[in-house]
Amino acid sequence: MATAGELTLGAAYSWEREWVYLVALLTFYAVCVGLLFVFGRPSGTPSPLTFPFHQIADSLKRLTGFPAWAMAGGLTGLLMLLIAVIGFYWDVAWHVDNGRDDALLTPAHVMILVGLGGLVFAGVIGAVFARIEGERTPRSALTLAVIGAGAVIAFPIDDLWHRAYGLDLTLWSPPHLQLITGGAFATLAVLMLIAEALPRARPTLVGRAVLVIAAGAALTGLSVFQGEFDFGVPQFQPVYLPVLVAAAAGFTLVLVRIALGRGGAVAAVAFYLVLRGVIAWIVAGSLDHTFPNFPLYLASAVAVEAAAALVGTGRRLRFGLAAVPTR
């Protein structure tokens, strides 16, 4: 594995077959949308213009027990975040192993761009379904779209940054931080989108699973700042790593324990471990790059659950203060 000081410019690409990851995920999305449309049974006689939306909305409501706008925006956002995070860890692994690249539209870069741009699409979809269902535009859907747009803007800013200051070897440059912060906070926006619909939802087993997936995605999102440490090439003092791990665990697990109830923190960590394991397998196995390490958060999940059992979650500030020292 190349160290930070050994990274070089212009490592050659040979990625003809790697486009399959992006194509496969987008195809999966299209197939799911098609199935939701086919099995929809909306009541009434919607107009031809809104008919496809009513078909999909009916399937989503029956499948998840949530209002369709929450699931349409939330599930779209989760898939786009999956595309972006695979592209992110793939891209970092490429640079760690091979140095800088001359190409802009590499498969990893395109996956990041499509995923972050897809967050804007997810926010718009959530708003469109809400209007069709006679609801006001969800604030969380607008938040998701704005965060996605801010992250996408980081791409041209990053190019200008390199033109002005040359190449950098760190994730923590200002344009990179804008990009990864957008992706990280978008996971919270997706969780907010689903949580905003909870008062009007009667979650099915699938709906509850989506909530757990969104919670695990939030923990994954807030862990991306640790990327240099994951690959063993930190450009900053190692003391920052436990601080980043504690911040991600303390903020996310306290939040999801309140949102999901008993066992929520453990469930979120369980999905996080599955997701990070799959990403590691893709990066280190299928793509043959350096293995991306990741914190387990198991002790943190148990500690948060213990704090909730001892002091309860009704008084949020007290619960948060009780859980924080366990980090």
GROMACS .gro file of C-alpha atoms in nm:
model
  327
    1MET     CA    1   0.000   0.000   0.000
    2ALA     CA    2   0.132   0.342  -0.088
    3THR     CA    3   0.188   0.586   0.195
    4ALA     CA    4   0.081   0.949   0.176
    5GLY     CA    5   0.432   1.056   0.084
    6GLU     CA    6   0.451   0.802  -0.198
    7LEU     CA    7   0.129   0.898  -0.376
    8THR     CA    8   0.199   0.999  -0.732
    9LEU     CA    9   0.017   1.177  -1.011
   10GLY     CA   10  -0.128   1.006  -1.310
   11ALA     CA   11  -0.183   0.644  -1.209
   12ALA     CA   12  -0.340   0.469  -1.505
   13TYR     CA   13  -0.699   0.350  -1.507
   14SER     CA   14  -0.826   0.025  -1.644
   15TRP     CA   15  -1.185   0.032  -1.528
   16GLU     CA   16  -1.392  -0.086  -1.823
   17ARG     CA   17  -1.589  -0.346  -1.622
   18GLU     CA   18  -1.627  -0.142  -1.302
   19TRP     CA   19  -1.916   0.063  -1.443
   20VAL     CA   20  -2.131  -0.240  -1.366
   21TYR     CA   21  -2.169  -0.131  -1.002
   22LEU     CA   22  -2.338   0.196  -1.093
   23VAL     CA   23  -2.547   0.036  -1.368
   24ALA     CA   24  -2.659  -0.247  -1.140
   25LEU     CA   25  -2.776  -0.015  -0.863
   26LEU     CA   26  -2.963   0.217  -1.100
   27THR     CA   27  -3.120  -0.085  -1.271
   28PHE     CA   28  -3.230  -0.217  -0.932
   29TYR     CA   29  -3.396   0.119  -0.861
   30ALA     CA   30  -3.576   0.117  -1.195
   31VAL     CA   31  -3.701  -0.240  -1.142
   32CYS     CA   32  -3.833  -0.152  -0.794
   33VAL     CA   33  -4.018   0.150  -0.931
   34GLY     CA   34  -4.164  -0.065  -1.206
   35LEU     CA   35  -4.288  -0.328  -0.960
   36LEU     CA   36  -4.442  -0.064  -0.734
   37PHE     CA   37  -4.626   0.077  -1.035
   38VAL     CA   38  -4.750  -0.262  -1.155
   39PHE     CA   39  -4.888  -0.370  -0.817
   40GLY     CA   40  -5.048  -0.037  -0.724
   41ARG     CA   41  -5.429  -0.032  -0.673
   42PRO     CA   42  -5.522   0.331  -0.606
   43SER     CA   43  -5.877   0.427  -0.520
   44GLY     CA   44  -6.069   0.677  -0.731
   45THR     CA   45  -5.986   0.784  -1.084
   46PRO     CA   46  -5.663   0.985  -1.088
   47SER     CA   47  -5.579   1.197  -1.390
   48PRO     CA   48  -5.351   1.049  -1.657
   49LEU     CA   49  -5.075   1.287  -1.544
   50THR     CA   50  -5.080   1.172  -1.181
   51PHE     CA   51  -5.183   0.811  -1.244
   52PRO     CA   52  -4.825   0.667  -1.223
   53PHE     CA   53  -4.767   0.849  -0.894
   54HIS     CA   54  -5.092   0.718  -0.744
   55GLN     CA   55  -5.002   0.365  -0.851
   56ILE     CA   56  -4.661   0.383  -0.682
   57ALA     CA   57  -4.802   0.566  -0.380
   58ASP     CA   58  -5.059   0.294  -0.314
   59SER     CA   59  -4.794   0.020  -0.328
   60LEU     CA   60  -4.563   0.210  -0.093
   61LYS     CA   61  -4.837   0.274   0.163
   62ARG     CA   62  -4.951  -0.088   0.169
   63LEU     CA   63  -4.596  -0.221   0.181
   64THR     CA   64  -4.455   0.006   0.452
   65GLY     CA   65  -4.747   0.162   0.638
   66PHE     CA   66  -4.597   0.508   0.585
   67PRO     CA   67  -4.729   0.796   0.375
   68ALA     CA   68  -4.599   0.749   0.022
   69TRP     CA   69  -4.408   1.078   0.018
   70ALA     CA   70  -4.190   0.967   0.309
   71MET     CA   71  -4.103   0.633   0.151
   72ALA     CA   72  -4.066   0.766  -0.204
   73GLY     CA   73  -3.818   1.030  -0.091
   74GLY     CA   74  -3.661   0.821   0.184
   75LEU     CA   75  -3.599   0.502  -0.012
   76THR     CA   76  -3.472   0.698  -0.312
   77GLY     CA   77  -3.241   0.891  -0.083
   78LEU     CA   78  -3.110   0.574   0.080
   79LEU     CA   79  -3.026   0.415  -0.254
   80MET     CA   80  -2.854   0.732  -0.375
   81LEU     CA   81  -2.654   0.747  -0.053
   82LEU     CA   82  -2.550   0.384  -0.107
   83ILE     CA   83  -2.424   0.473  -0.456
   84ALA     CA   84  -2.235   0.773  -0.318
   85VAL     CA   85  -2.074   0.590  -0.024
   86ILE     CA   86  -1.954   0.301  -0.241
   87GLY     CA   87  -1.804   0.554  -0.480
   88PHE     CA   88  -1.646   0.742  -0.190
   89TYR     CA   89  -1.464   0.445  -0.033
   90TRP     CA   90  -1.372   0.314  -0.377
   91ASP     CA   91  -1.220   0.647  -0.473
   92VAL     CA   92  -1.022   0.682  -0.149
   93ALA     CA   93  -0.893   0.327  -0.183
   94TRP     CA   94  -0.785   0.396  -0.542
   95HIS     CA   95  -0.588   0.703  -0.438
   96VAL     CA   96  -0.428   0.525  -0.143
   97ASP     CA   97  -0.311   0.237  -0.364
   98ASN     CA   98  -0.234   0.415  -0.692
   99GLY     CA   99  -0.191   0.786  -0.624
  100ARG     CA  100  -0.362   1.076  -0.794
  101ASP     CA  101  -0.547   1.039  -1.124
  102ASP     CA  102  -0.569   1.255  -1.435
  103ALA     CA  103  -0.922   1.148  -1.529
  104LEU     CA  104  -1.223   1.334  -1.389
  105LEU     CA  105  -1.514   1.107  -1.482
  106THR     CA  106  -1.383   0.783  -1.335
  107PRO     CA  107  -1.644   0.527  -1.223
  108ALA     CA  108  -1.588   0.614  -0.856
  109HIS     CA  109  -1.620   0.988  -0.919
  110VAL     CA  110  -1.932   0.937  -1.127
  111MET     CA  111  -2.086   0.721  -0.855
  112ILE     CA  112  -2.025   0.995  -0.599
  113LEU     CA  113  -2.169   1.261  -0.830
  114VAL     CA  114  -2.473   1.054  -0.927
  115GLY     CA  115  -2.538   0.962  -0.565
  116LEU     CA  116  -2.517   1.319  -0.436
  117GLY     CA  117  -2.713   1.455  -0.731
  118GLY     CA  118  -2.969   1.184  -0.665
  119LEU     CA  119  -3.029   1.336  -0.322
  120VAL     CA  120  -3.172   1.643  -0.493
  121PHE     CA  121  -3.394   1.411  -0.696
  122ALA     CA  122  -3.500   1.228  -0.377
  123GLY     CA  123  -3.600   1.553  -0.209
  124VAL     CA  124  -3.799   1.663  -0.513
  125ILE     CA  125  -3.969   1.322  -0.537
  126GLY     CA  126  -4.072   1.343  -0.172
  127ALA     CA  127  -4.218   1.690  -0.230
  128VAL     CA  128  -4.402   1.584  -0.547
  129PHE     CA  129  -4.563   1.283  -0.380
  130ALA     CA  130  -4.664   1.499  -0.083
  131ARG     CA  131  -4.839   1.750  -0.309
  132ILE     CA  132  -5.014   1.473  -0.502
  133GLU     CA  133  -5.137   1.326  -0.173
  134GLY     CA  134  -5.268   1.668  -0.069
  135GLU     CA  135  -4.998   1.729   0.193
  136ARG     CA  136  -4.779   2.032   0.242
  137THR     CA  137  -4.424   2.009   0.115
  138PRO     CA  138  -4.220   1.833   0.387
  139ARG     CA  139  -3.944   2.051   0.530
  140SER     CA  140  -3.718   1.748   0.548
  141ALA     CA  141  -3.758   1.688   0.173
  142LEU     CA  142  -3.648   2.043   0.102
  143THR     CA  143  -3.359   2.000   0.346
  144LEU     CA  144  -3.249   1.684   0.165
  145ALA     CA  145  -3.257   1.858  -0.174
  146VAL     CA  146  -3.060   2.159  -0.047
  147ILE     CA  147  -2.795   1.939   0.118
  148GLY     CA  148  -2.758   1.735  -0.201
  149ALA     CA  149  -2.719   2.049  -0.412
  150GLY     CA  150  -2.454   2.185  -0.175
  151ALA     CA  151  -2.258   1.862  -0.195
  152VAL     CA  152  -2.272   1.854  -0.576
  153ILE     CA  153  -2.143   2.212  -0.594
  154ALA     CA  154  -1.830   2.089  -0.414
  155PHE     CA  155  -1.715   1.914  -0.734
  156PRO     CA  156  -1.643   2.229  -0.940
  157ILE     CA  157  -1.516   2.403  -0.627
  158ASP     CA  158  -1.269   2.117  -0.576
  159ASP     CA  159  -1.146   2.158  -0.934
  160LEU     CA  160  -1.093   2.532  -0.878
  161TRP     CA  161  -0.916   2.453  -0.551
  162HIS     CA  162  -0.669   2.224  -0.727
  163ARG     CA  163  -0.610   2.478  -1.002
  164ALA     CA  164  -0.533   2.746  -0.744
  165TYR     CA  165  -0.335   2.547  -0.485
  166GLY     CA  166  -0.228   2.227  -0.659
  167LEU     CA  167  -0.305   1.868  -0.564
  168ASP     CA  168  -0.381   1.775  -0.205
  169LEU     CA  169  -0.354   1.440  -0.029
  170THR     CA  170  -0.614   1.479   0.241
  171LEU     CA  171  -0.987   1.423   0.280
  172TRP     CA  172  -1.003   1.726   0.503
  173SER     CA  173  -0.946   1.996   0.242
  174PRO     CA  174  -1.230   2.254   0.233
  175PRO     CA  175  -1.394   2.124  -0.090
  176HIS     CA  176  -1.366   1.764   0.024
  177LEU     CA  177  -1.520   1.852   0.360
  178GLN     CA  178  -1.808   2.026   0.183
  179LEU     CA  179  -1.867   1.713  -0.023
  180ILE     CA  180  -1.845   1.454   0.254
  181THR     CA  181  -2.033   1.671   0.503
  182GLY     CA  182  -2.316   1.699   0.252
  183GLY     CA  183  -2.329   1.322   0.217
  184ALA     CA  184  -2.302   1.268   0.593
  185PHE     CA  185  -2.575   1.514   0.686
  186ALA     CA  186  -2.798   1.389   0.405
  187THR     CA  187  -2.832   1.062   0.598
  188LEU     CA  188  -2.982   1.263   0.884
  189ALA     CA  189  -3.214   1.441   0.640
  190VAL     CA  190  -3.340   1.104   0.514
  191LEU     CA  191  -3.398   0.991   0.873
  192MET     CA  192  -3.583   1.318   0.938
  193LEU     CA  193  -3.796   1.265   0.628
  194ILE     CA  194  -3.913   0.927   0.752
  195ALA     CA  195  -3.952   1.046   1.113
  196GLU     CA  196  -4.163   1.343   0.998
  197ALA     CA  197  -4.423   1.096   0.871
  198LEU     CA  198  -4.428   0.880   1.187
  199PRO     CA  199  -4.730   1.054   1.349
  200ARG     CA  200  -4.941   0.952   1.046
  201ALA     CA  201  -4.784   0.611   0.993
  202ARG     CA  202  -4.875   0.260   1.100
  203PRO     CA  203  -4.543   0.092   1.017
  204THR     CA  204  -4.544  -0.260   0.884
  205LEU     CA  205  -4.248  -0.491   0.933
  206VAL     CA  206  -4.100  -0.350   0.613
  207GLY     CA  207  -4.158   0.005   0.734
  208ARG     CA  208  -3.979  -0.067   1.060
  209ALA     CA  209  -3.692  -0.223   0.867
  210VAL     CA  210  -3.660   0.095   0.659
  211LEU     CA  211  -3.635   0.296   0.981
  212VAL     CA  212  -3.352   0.074   1.105
  213ILE     CA  213  -3.177   0.099   0.767
  214ALA     CA  214  -3.202   0.478   0.776
  215ALA     CA  215  -3.059   0.480   1.130
  216GLY     CA  216  -2.768   0.257   1.026
  217ALA     CA  217  -2.710   0.478   0.724
  218ALA     CA  218  -2.688   0.781   0.953
  219LEU     CA  219  -2.416   0.613   1.159
  220THR     CA  220  -2.233   0.523   0.836
  221GLY     CA  221  -2.264   0.881   0.713
  222LEU     CA  222  -2.117   1.036   1.025
  223SER     CA  223  -1.828   0.788   1.010
  224VAL     CA  224  -1.697   0.903   0.670
  225PHE     CA  225  -1.483   1.173   0.831
  226GLN     CA  226  -1.265   0.891   0.962
  227GLY     CA  227  -1.176   0.784   0.607
  228GLU     CA  228  -0.801   0.852   0.625
  229PHE     CA  229  -0.775   0.656   0.949
  230ASP     CA  230  -0.981   0.371   0.798
  231PHE     CA  231  -0.720   0.327   0.527
  232GLY     CA  232  -0.419   0.382   0.753
  233VAL     CA  233  -0.300   0.706   0.591
  234PRO     CA  234  -0.402   0.981   0.835
  235GLN     CA  235  -0.269   1.326   0.753
  236PHE     CA  236  -0.353   1.455   1.102
  237GLN     CA  237  -0.278   1.350   1.459
  238PRO     CA  238  -0.417   1.007   1.557
  239VAL     CA  239  -0.578   1.162   1.865
  240TYR     CA  240  -0.854   1.287   1.633
  241LEU     CA  241  -0.972   0.933   1.560
  242PRO     CA  242  -1.125   0.853   1.902
  243VAL     CA  243  -1.281   1.199   1.902
  244LEU     CA  244  -1.446   1.132   1.564
  245VAL     CA  245  -1.562   0.786   1.671
  246ALA     CA  246  -1.707   0.923   1.995
  247ALA     CA  247  -1.883   1.208   1.813
  248ALA     CA  248  -2.041   0.976   1.554
  249ALA     CA  249  -2.151   0.725   1.816
  250GLY     CA  250  -2.271   0.975   2.074
  251PHE     CA  251  -2.476   1.186   1.834
  252THR     CA  252  -2.624   0.911   1.616
  253LEU     CA  253  -2.693   0.637   1.869
  254VAL     CA  254  -2.862   0.869   2.118
  255LEU     CA  255  -3.078   1.001   1.834
  256VAL     CA  256  -3.178   0.661   1.699
  257ARG     CA  257  -3.245   0.520   2.048
  258ILE     CA  258  -3.503   0.796   2.095
  259ALA     CA  259  -3.645   0.747   1.745
  260LEU     CA  260  -3.659   0.367   1.740
  261GLY     CA  261  -3.716   0.284   2.104
  262ARG     CA  262  -3.572  -0.008   2.298
  263GLY     CA  263  -3.298  -0.186   2.105
  264GLY     CA  264  -3.279   0.092   1.848
  265ALA     CA  265  -2.910   0.167   1.902
  266VAL     CA  266  -2.816  -0.200   1.873
  267ALA     CA  267  -3.031  -0.244   1.560
  268ALA     CA  268  -2.872   0.061   1.396
  269VAL     CA  269  -2.522  -0.068   1.469
  270ALA     CA  270  -2.615  -0.412   1.335
  271PHE     CA  271  -2.720  -0.268   0.998
  272TYR     CA  272  -2.416  -0.037   0.998
  273LEU     CA  273  -2.189  -0.340   1.037
  274VAL     CA  274  -2.361  -0.519   0.750
  275LEU     CA  275  -2.333  -0.214   0.527
  276ARG     CA  276  -1.968  -0.145   0.607
  277GLY     CA  277  -1.891  -0.513   0.564
  278VAL     CA  278  -2.045  -0.513   0.217
  279ILE     CA  279  -1.856  -0.197   0.122
  280ALA     CA  280  -1.530  -0.347   0.250
  281TRP     CA  281  -1.594  -0.663   0.049
  282ILE     CA  282  -1.655  -0.461  -0.267
  283VAL     CA  283  -1.348  -0.240  -0.219
  284ALA     CA  284  -1.099  -0.498  -0.094
  285GLY     CA  285  -1.244  -0.810  -0.253
  286SER     CA  286  -1.410  -0.738  -0.584
  287LEU     CA  287  -1.203  -0.429  -0.666
  288ASP     CA  288  -0.879  -0.557  -0.507
  289HIS     CA  289  -0.792  -0.240  -0.315
  290THR     CA  290  -0.680  -0.175   0.041
  291PHE     CA  291  -0.928  -0.297   0.302
  292PRO     CA  292  -1.119  -0.006   0.465
  293ASN     CA  293  -1.121  -0.065   0.839
  294PHE     CA  294  -1.411   0.065   1.046
  295PRO     CA  295  -1.508   0.103   1.414
  296LEU     CA  296  -1.760  -0.150   1.546
  297TYR     CA  297  -1.956   0.080   1.782
  298LEU     CA  298  -2.083  -0.226   1.970
  299ALA     CA  299  -1.975  -0.104   2.314
  300SER     CA  300  -2.126   0.237   2.238
  301ALA     CA  301  -2.460   0.082   2.142
  302VAL     CA  302  -2.473  -0.123   2.462
  303ALA     CA  303  -2.378   0.183   2.669
  304VAL     CA  304  -2.653   0.396   2.512
  305GLU     CA  305  -2.910   0.123   2.572
  306ALA     CA  306  -2.792   0.093   2.932
  307ALA     CA  307  -2.822   0.470   2.983
  308ALA     CA  308  -3.175   0.459   2.840
  309ALA     CA  309  -3.268   0.175   3.075
  310LEU     CA  310  -3.130   0.359   3.378
  311VAL     CA  311  -3.266   0.712   3.326
  312GLY     CA  312  -3.526   0.666   3.051
  313THR     CA  313  -3.560   0.873   2.733
  314GLY     CA  314  -3.860   1.086   2.830
  315ARG     CA  315  -3.641   1.371   2.946
  316ARG     CA  316  -3.418   1.404   2.641
  317LEU     CA  317  -3.151   1.628   2.793
  318ARG     CA  318  -3.106   1.400   3.094
  319PHE     CA  319  -3.081   1.095   2.868
  320GLY     CA  320  -2.829   1.267   2.643
  321LEU     CA  321  -2.614   1.373   2.935
  322ALA     CA  322  -2.627   1.022   3.081
  323ALA     CA  323  -2.528   0.865   2.750
  324VAL     CA  324  -2.248   1.105   2.655
  325PRO     CA  325  -1.998   1.003   2.930
  326THR     CA  326  -2.019   0.644   2.805
  327ARG     CA  327  -1.841   0.747   2.487
   0.00000   0.00000   0.00000
